[in-house]
CSV table of C-alpha atoms and ligand atoms in Angstrom, one decimal:
chain,number,residue,atom,x,y,z
A,1,MET,CA,-5.6,-35.3,-2.5
A,2,ALA,CA,-8.2,-35.0,-4.9
A,3,ALA,CA,-10.2,-34.3,-1.7
A,4,ILE,CA,-7.7,-31.4,-0.9
A,5,TRP,CA,-8.4,-29.8,-4.0
A,6,ARG,CA,-12.3,-30.3,-4.0
A,7,LYS,CA,-12.1,-28.4,-1.0
A,8,LEU,CA,-9.9,-25.5,-1.7
A,9,ARG,CA,-12.6,-25.3,-5.0
A,10,ASP,CA,-15.5,-25.3,-3.0
A,11,ARG,CA,-13.7,-22.4,-1.0
A,12,VAL,CA,-13.5,-20.6,-4.0
A,13,LYS,CA,-16.6,-20.7,-4.8
A,14,ALA,CA,-18.1,-19.5,-1.4
A,15,MET,CA,-16.2,-16.2,-2.2
A,16,LYS,CA,-17.8,-12.9,-2.8
A,17,PRO,CA,-17.0,-11.8,-6.3
A,18,PHE,CA,-15.3,-7.8,-6.4
A,19,VAL,CA,-15.2,-5.4,-9.5
A,20,MET,CA,-12.7,-2.9,-9.6
A,21,PHE,CA,-13.2,0.7,-11.1
A,22,GLY,CA,-9.9,1.4,-12.2
A,23,THR,CA,-6.6,0.4,-11.1
A,24,HIS,CA,-2.9,1.6,-9.3
A,25,PRO,CA,0.2,0.0,-8.4
A,26,LEU,CA,-1.9,-0.6,-4.8
A,27,PHE,CA,-3.7,-3.7,-7.1
A,28,GLY,CA,-1.9,-6.1,-4.4
A,29,ASP,CA,-3.0,-4.3,-1.0
A,30,TYR,CA,-6.6,-4.3,-2.5
A,31,VAL,CA,-6.3,-8.1,-3.4
A,32,ASP,CA,-5.4,-9.2,0.0
A,33,ALA,CA,-7.8,-6.7,1.4
A,34,ILE,CA,-10.6,-8.9,-0.8
A,35,HIS,CA,-9.1,-12.3,0.3
A,36,ALA,CA,-8.9,-11.3,3.7
A,37,VAL,CA,-12.4,-10.7,3.8
A,38,GLY,CA,-13.5,-13.8,1.9
A,39,GLY,CA,-14.1,-12.2,-1.4
A,40,TYR,CA,-11.7,-12.6,-5.0
A,41,LEU,CA,-11.3,-10.1,-7.6
A,42,SER,CA,-13.9,-11.6,-10.6
A,43,ARG,CA,-13.8,-8.2,-13.0
A,44,VAL,CA,-11.3,-4.4,-13.6
A,45,VAL,CA,-13.3,-1.6,-15.5
A,46,LEU,CA,-10.5,0.4,-16.8
A,47,ASN,CA,-11.7,4.2,-17.6
A,48,VAL,CA,-8.3,5.4,-19.0
A,49,GLN,CA,-4.8,4.2,-20.5
A,50,GLU,CA,-2.3,3.2,-17.4
A,51,PRO,CA,-0.2,5.8,-17.4
A,52,GLN,CA,3.7,5.6,-18.1
A,53,ARG,CA,5.3,5.1,-15.3
A,54,PRO,CA,9.7,5.5,-15.1
A,55,ALA,CA,9.6,2.1,-13.1
A,56,GLY,CA,7.7,-0.7,-11.3
A,57,GLN,CA,5.2,-3.4,-12.6
A,58,LYS,CA,2.4,-2.7,-15.1
A,59,PHE,CA,-0.7,-3.5,-14.5
A,60,GLN,CA,-0.9,-6.5,-16.8
A,61,ASP,CA,2.0,-8.2,-14.5
A,62,ARG,CA,0.3,-7.5,-11.3
A,63,LEU,CA,-2.7,-9.0,-12.4
A,64,GLU,CA,-0.6,-12.1,-13.8
A,65,LYS,CA,0.7,-12.5,-10.4
A,66,TYR,CA,-2.9,-12.9,-8.8
A,67,GLN,CA,-4.3,-15.0,-11.7
A,68,SER,CA,-1.3,-17.7,-11.0
A,69,TRP,CA,-2.1,-16.8,-7.8
A,70,LEU,CA,-5.4,-17.7,-7.9
A,71,ARG,CA,-4.8,-20.7,-10.4
A,72,ALA,CA,-2.9,-22.4,-7.5
A,73,THR,CA,-5.4,-22.1,-5.0
A,74,GLY,CA,-7.8,-24.6,-7.7
A,75,CYS,CA,-9.7,-21.6,-9.0
A,76,SER,CA,-9.5,-21.7,-12.7
A,77,THR,CA,-11.5,-17.8,-12.7
A,78,GLN,CA,-10.4,-15.6,-15.3
A,79,VAL,CA,-10.3,-12.2,-14.1
A,80,LYS,CA,-12.0,-10.4,-16.8
A,81,VAL,CA,-10.6,-6.7,-17.9
A,82,LEU,CA,-13.3,-4.6,-19.5
A,83,TRP,CA,-13.5,-1.1,-20.7
A,84,LEU,CA,-16.2,1.4,-18.9
A,85,ASP,CA,-18.4,1.8,-22.0
A,86,ASP,CA,-18.8,-2.4,-21.4
A,87,TYR,CA,-19.9,-2.8,-18.0
A,88,SER,CA,-23.0,-3.8,-16.8
A,89,VAL,CA,-23.8,-4.1,-13.2
A,90,ASP,CA,-23.6,-8.0,-11.7
A,91,PRO,CA,-25.8,-7.2,-8.5
A,92,ASP,CA,-23.4,-10.0,-6.7
A,93,GLU,CA,-20.4,-8.1,-7.2
A,94,THR,CA,-18.8,-5.7,-4.3
A,95,ALA,CA,-17.7,-2.3,-6.2
A,96,LEU,CA,-14.0,-1.1,-5.0
A,97,LEU,CA,-12.2,2.0,-6.4
A,98,GLY,CA,-9.1,1.0,-7.6
A,99,PHE,CA,-7.2,4.1,-7.6
A,100,ARG,CA,-7.7,7.2,-5.2
A,101,GLY,CA,-8.1,11.0,-5.2
A,102,THR,CA,-10.2,13.7,-6.7
A,103,LYS,CA,-9.6,12.9,-9.8
A,104,ALA,CA,-11.8,10.0,-8.9
A,105,GLN,CA,-14.4,11.5,-8.6
A,106,PRO,CA,-15.9,12.3,-12.5
A,107,LEU,CA,-15.5,8.8,-12.7
A,108,LEU,CA,-17.6,8.0,-9.5
A,109,ASP,CA,-20.1,10.1,-10.7
A,110,LEU,CA,-20.4,8.5,-14.3
A,111,VAL,CA,-20.9,4.9,-12.6
A,112,LYS,CA,-23.0,6.1,-9.7
A,113,GLU,CA,-25.4,7.9,-12.5
A,114,ARG,CA,-25.7,5.1,-15.1
A,115,HIS,CA,-25.1,2.1,-13.4
A,116,GLY,CA,-26.9,2.9,-9.8
A,117,VAL,CA,-22.8,1.5,-8.4
A,118,THR,CA,-22.1,1.6,-4.7
A,119,PHE,CA,-19.1,1.5,-2.9
A,120,PRO,CA,-19.5,0.1,0.6
A,121,PRO,CA,-16.0,0.6,2.8
A,122,LEU,CA,-13.0,-2.2,2.8
A,123,VAL,CA,-11.4,-3.0,5.6
A,124,HIS,CA,-8.2,-5.5,5.6
A,125,ARG,CA,-8.7,-8.0,8.6
A,126,SER,CA,-5.8,-6.9,10.3
A,127,ALA,CA,-6.7,-3.6,10.7
A,128,MET,CA,-8.5,-2.2,13.9
A,129,VAL,CA,-11.2,0.6,13.4
A,130,SER,CA,-12.6,1.4,16.4
A,131,PRO,CA,-16.4,0.8,16.8
A,132,MET,CA,-17.0,4.4,17.9
A,133,SER,CA,-15.4,5.9,14.5
A,134,GLU,CA,-17.3,6.1,11.2
A,135,LEU,CA,-16.0,5.7,7.8
A,136,HIS,CA,-17.8,6.6,4.8
A,137,GLU,CA,-18.4,5.4,1.1
A,138,GLY,CA,-15.5,3.5,-0.7
A,139,VAL,CA,-13.3,4.0,2.4
A,140,PHE,CA,-10.0,1.7,1.8
A,141,VAL,CA,-7.8,0.7,5.4
A,142,GLY,CA,-5.2,-1.2,4.5
A,143,ALA,CA,-3.2,-4.2,6.5
A,144,GLY,CA,-2.3,-3.3,10.3
A,145,SER,CA,-3.4,-0.2,10.3
A,146,VAL,CA,-5.4,1.3,13.6
A,147,ILE,CA,-8.5,3.8,13.4
A,148,ALA,CA,-8.9,5.2,17.1
A,149,PRO,CA,-12.1,6.2,18.3
A,150,ASN,CA,-14.3,8.7,17.2
A,151,CYS,CA,-12.8,9.7,13.9
A,152,SER,CA,-15.0,10.4,10.7
A,153,VAL,CA,-13.0,9.0,7.3
A,154,GLY,CA,-14.4,10.9,4.3
A,155,SER,CA,-15.5,9.2,1.4
A,156,PHE,CA,-13.2,7.2,-1.0
A,157,SER,CA,-10.5,8.4,1.7
A,158,LEU,CA,-7.7,5.6,1.9
A,159,ILE,CA,-5.4,4.8,4.9
A,160,ASN,CA,-2.7,2.5,3.6
A,161,ARG,CA,-0.8,0.3,5.6
A,162,GLY,CA,0.6,0.2,9.2
A,163,THR,CA,-0.9,3.8,9.7
A,164,THR,CA,-2.5,5.3,13.1
A,165,ILE,CA,-4.7,7.6,13.3
A,166,GLY,CA,-5.4,9.2,16.4
A,167,HIS,CA,-9.0,9.7,17.8
A,168,ASP,CA,-11.2,12.4,17.1
A,169,ASN,CA,-9.5,13.0,13.5
A,170,LEU,CA,-11.8,14.4,10.8
A,171,ILE,CA,-10.5,13.0,7.4
A,172,GLU,CA,-12.5,14.3,4.4
A,173,PRO,CA,-13.3,12.6,1.4
A,174,HIS,CA,-10.2,11.7,-1.0
A,175,VAL,CA,-7.8,11.7,1.5
A,176,VAL,CA,-4.7,9.4,0.8
A,177,ILE,CA,-2.9,8.3,3.6
A,178,GLY,CA,0.7,6.7,3.1
A,179,PRO,CA,1.8,3.7,5.4
A,180,SER,CA,3.1,4.1,8.5
A,181,VAL,CA,1.9,7.3,9.5
A,182,GLN,CA,0.8,8.8,12.6
A,183,THR,CA,-1.7,11.4,13.4
A,184,ALA,CA,-2.1,12.5,17.2
A,185,SER,CA,-5.6,13.7,18.3
A,186,SER,CA,-8.1,15.9,16.7
A,187,VAL,CA,-6.4,16.6,13.3
A,188,HIS,CA,-8.4,17.6,10.7
A,189,ILE,CA,-7.4,16.9,6.9
A,190,GLU,CA,-9.4,18.5,4.1
A,191,SER,CA,-10.2,17.3,1.4
A,192,GLY,CA,-7.7,15.5,-1.3
A,193,ALA,CA,-5.0,16.0,0.8
A,194,VAL,CA,-1.7,13.1,0.2
A,195,LEU,CA,0.1,12.3,3.3
A,196,GLY,CA,3.1,10.4,2.5
A,197,ILE,CA,4.8,7.4,4.1
A,198,GLY,CA,6.3,8.2,7.5
A,199,CYS,CA,4.9,11.3,8.0
A,200,THR,CA,3.9,12.4,12.2
A,201,ILE,CA,1.8,15.2,12.1
A,202,ARG,CA,1.2,16.9,15.7
A,203,GLU,CA,-2.9,17.1,17.3
A,204,HIS,CA,-5.1,19.4,17.2
A,205,LEU,CA,-3.8,21.0,13.4
A,206,VAL,CA,-5.6,21.4,10.3
A,207,LEU,CA,-3.8,20.2,6.7
A,208,GLY,CA,-5.4,22.2,4.0
A,209,ALA,CA,-7.7,20.9,0.8
A,210,GLY,CA,-5.0,19.3,-1.6
A,211,SER,CA,-2.2,20.0,0.7
A,212,TYR,CA,0.7,17.1,0.6
A,213,VAL,CA,3.1,16.0,3.5
A,214,ALA,CA,6.4,14.4,1.8
A,215,ALA,CA,7.4,11.4,3.2
A,216,GLY,CA,8.9,11.2,7.0
A,217,ALA,CA,7.6,15.0,7.7
A,218,VAL,CA,7.3,15.8,10.8
A,219,VAL,CA,4.2,18.8,10.9
A,220,LEU,CA,4.3,21.0,13.8
A,221,LYS,CA,2.1,23.9,12.2
A,222,HIS,CA,-1.4,24.1,10.6
A,223,VAL,CA,-1.3,23.4,6.7
A,224,GLU,CA,-2.2,26.2,4.5
A,225,PRO,CA,-4.6,23.8,0.7
A,226,GLY,CA,-2.5,23.5,-1.2
A,227,HIS,CA,0.7,23.4,0.0
A,228,LEU,CA,3.7,21.1,-0.1
A,229,VAL,CA,5.6,20.9,2.8
A,230,ALA,CA,8.8,18.6,3.9
A,231,GLY,CA,11.0,18.2,6.7
A,232,VAL,CA,11.6,17.8,10.4
A,233,PRO,CA,9.7,20.3,11.4
A,234,ALA,CA,8.0,20.3,7.8
A,235,VAL,CA,8.0,23.9,6.5
A,236,SER,CA,6.2,24.9,3.4
A,237,LYS,CA,8.1,24.1,0.0
A,238,LYS,CA,5.8,25.5,-2.6
A,239,VAL,CA,2.1,26.0,-4.0
A,240,LEU,CA,0.6,23.3,-6.1
A,241,SER,CA,-0.8,23.6,-8.9
A,242,GLY,CA,-4.4,22.3,-10.1
B,1,COA,C1,6.9,15.3,-1.4
B,1,COA,C2,7.6,14.5,-3.2
B,1,COA,C3,6.2,14.0,-3.1
B,1,COA,C4,8.4,15.0,-4.1
B,1,COA,O1,7.4,16.5,-5.1
B,1,COA,P1,7.9,17.5,-5.6
B,1,COA,O2,6.7,18.1,-6.2
B,1,COA,O3,9.0,16.7,-6.7
B,1,COA,O4,8.8,18.2,-4.7
B,1,COA,P2,10.8,18.3,-5.3
B,1,COA,O5,11.1,16.7,-5.2
B,1,COA,O6,10.7,19.5,-5.9
B,1,COA,O7,10.8,18.9,-3.5
B,1,COA,C5,10.4,20.6,-3.2
B,1,COA,C6,11.1,20.4,-1.7
B,1,COA,O8,11.3,19.5,-0.9
B,1,COA,C7,11.9,19.4,-0.4
B,1,COA,N1,11.6,17.8,-0.1
B,1,COA,C8,10.8,17.1,-0.7
B,1,COA,N2,10.3,15.6,-0.2
B,1,COA,C9,11.1,15.8,0.7
B,1,COA,C10,10.8,14.4,2.2
B,1,COA,N3,11.1,13.7,1.9
B,1,COA,N4,12.0,15.0,3.1
B,1,COA,C11,12.7,16.7,2.9
B,1,COA,N5,12.2,17.3,2.1
B,1,COA,C12,11.8,17.2,1.1
B,1,COA,C13,12.8,18.8,-1.7
B,1,COA,O9,14.3,18.6,-1.1
B,1,COA,C14,12.7,20.1,-2.3
B,1,COA,O10,13.4,21.3,-1.6
B,1,COA,P3,14.2,22.5,-2.0
B,1,COA,O11,13.3,23.4,-2.8
B,1,COA,O12,14.4,23.4,-0.5
B,1,COA,O13,15.2,22.1,-2.6
B,1,COA,C15,8.1,13.3,-2.7
B,1,COA,O14,9.3,13.5,-1.9
B,1,COA,C16,7.9,12.4,-1.3
B,1,COA,O15,7.6,12.6,-0.1
B,1,COA,N6,6.5,11.3,-1.7
B,1,COA,C17,5.9,10.9,-0.9
B,1,COA,C18,5.9,9.5,-1.8
B,1,COA,C19,5.0,8.3,-0.8
B,1,COA,O16,4.4,8.7,0.3
B,1,COA,N7,4.5,7.4,-1.5
B,1,COA,C20,3.5,6.9,-0.4
B,1,COA,C21,3.6,4.9,-1.5
B,1,COA,S1,2.3,3.8,-1.2
């Protein structure tokens, strides 16, 4: 028995530490992906107070769940939570952006300028990214997603669980793509667009900057920048502010 615990402890010791900047309800998905690539979460750097949400767990609950699981694997490491002003670089740590969208840019500018932090892409081990596709800085690809050949995924974009990105897609920075989305070939998704869970996008379309595709929509026409589209087929419902 002692040998098993020793083995587990040694395995955890050999794991790579990650530092997460900011946090979001996708915390568990990020942590799953970290472990799937042989890492563990060592520190979380907070930059703002957690927003009040009407339902669901808080960051502290998620952290405690992770911490107790970590303890069960024989790892006594305590995840450190600190404020941005108290952060200093640990060269062993790999950095991960813990929330997404264009609102992350000021935080990224600051940690890059002040601390020289860089953010490699993080891809869950069960995802399949074509070697002919390119993932830029800080991209996250969740469990079971597929990125077909000849795509470019812009910096800090996120592709959630079980999504398929068709071949020749061009995805600009800070795009957020929900779970179980399907995009056909040659789709161009401009900066900061959001694709809700389970939507489908026809081939050769442009989704404009800052647009939002509602959950379950089927998009058959270009989407103007800043528009919210919904339904089957999707129609513009409103222009989003900011
Ligand atoms: C689009 C969404 C964000 C709602 O945004 P909102 O600004 O609150 O919009 P509203 O609820 O005011 O809806 C605006 C219009 O779109 C319609 N609408 C919104 N979501 C819709 C959907 N998924 N399907 C069909 N119509 C939808 C509303 O009925 C309303 O129509 P109307 O103006 O004709 O009455 C939300 O419905 C949604 O789809 N979220 C996706 C969440 C998601 O995928 N999360 C990922 C989890 S990891």
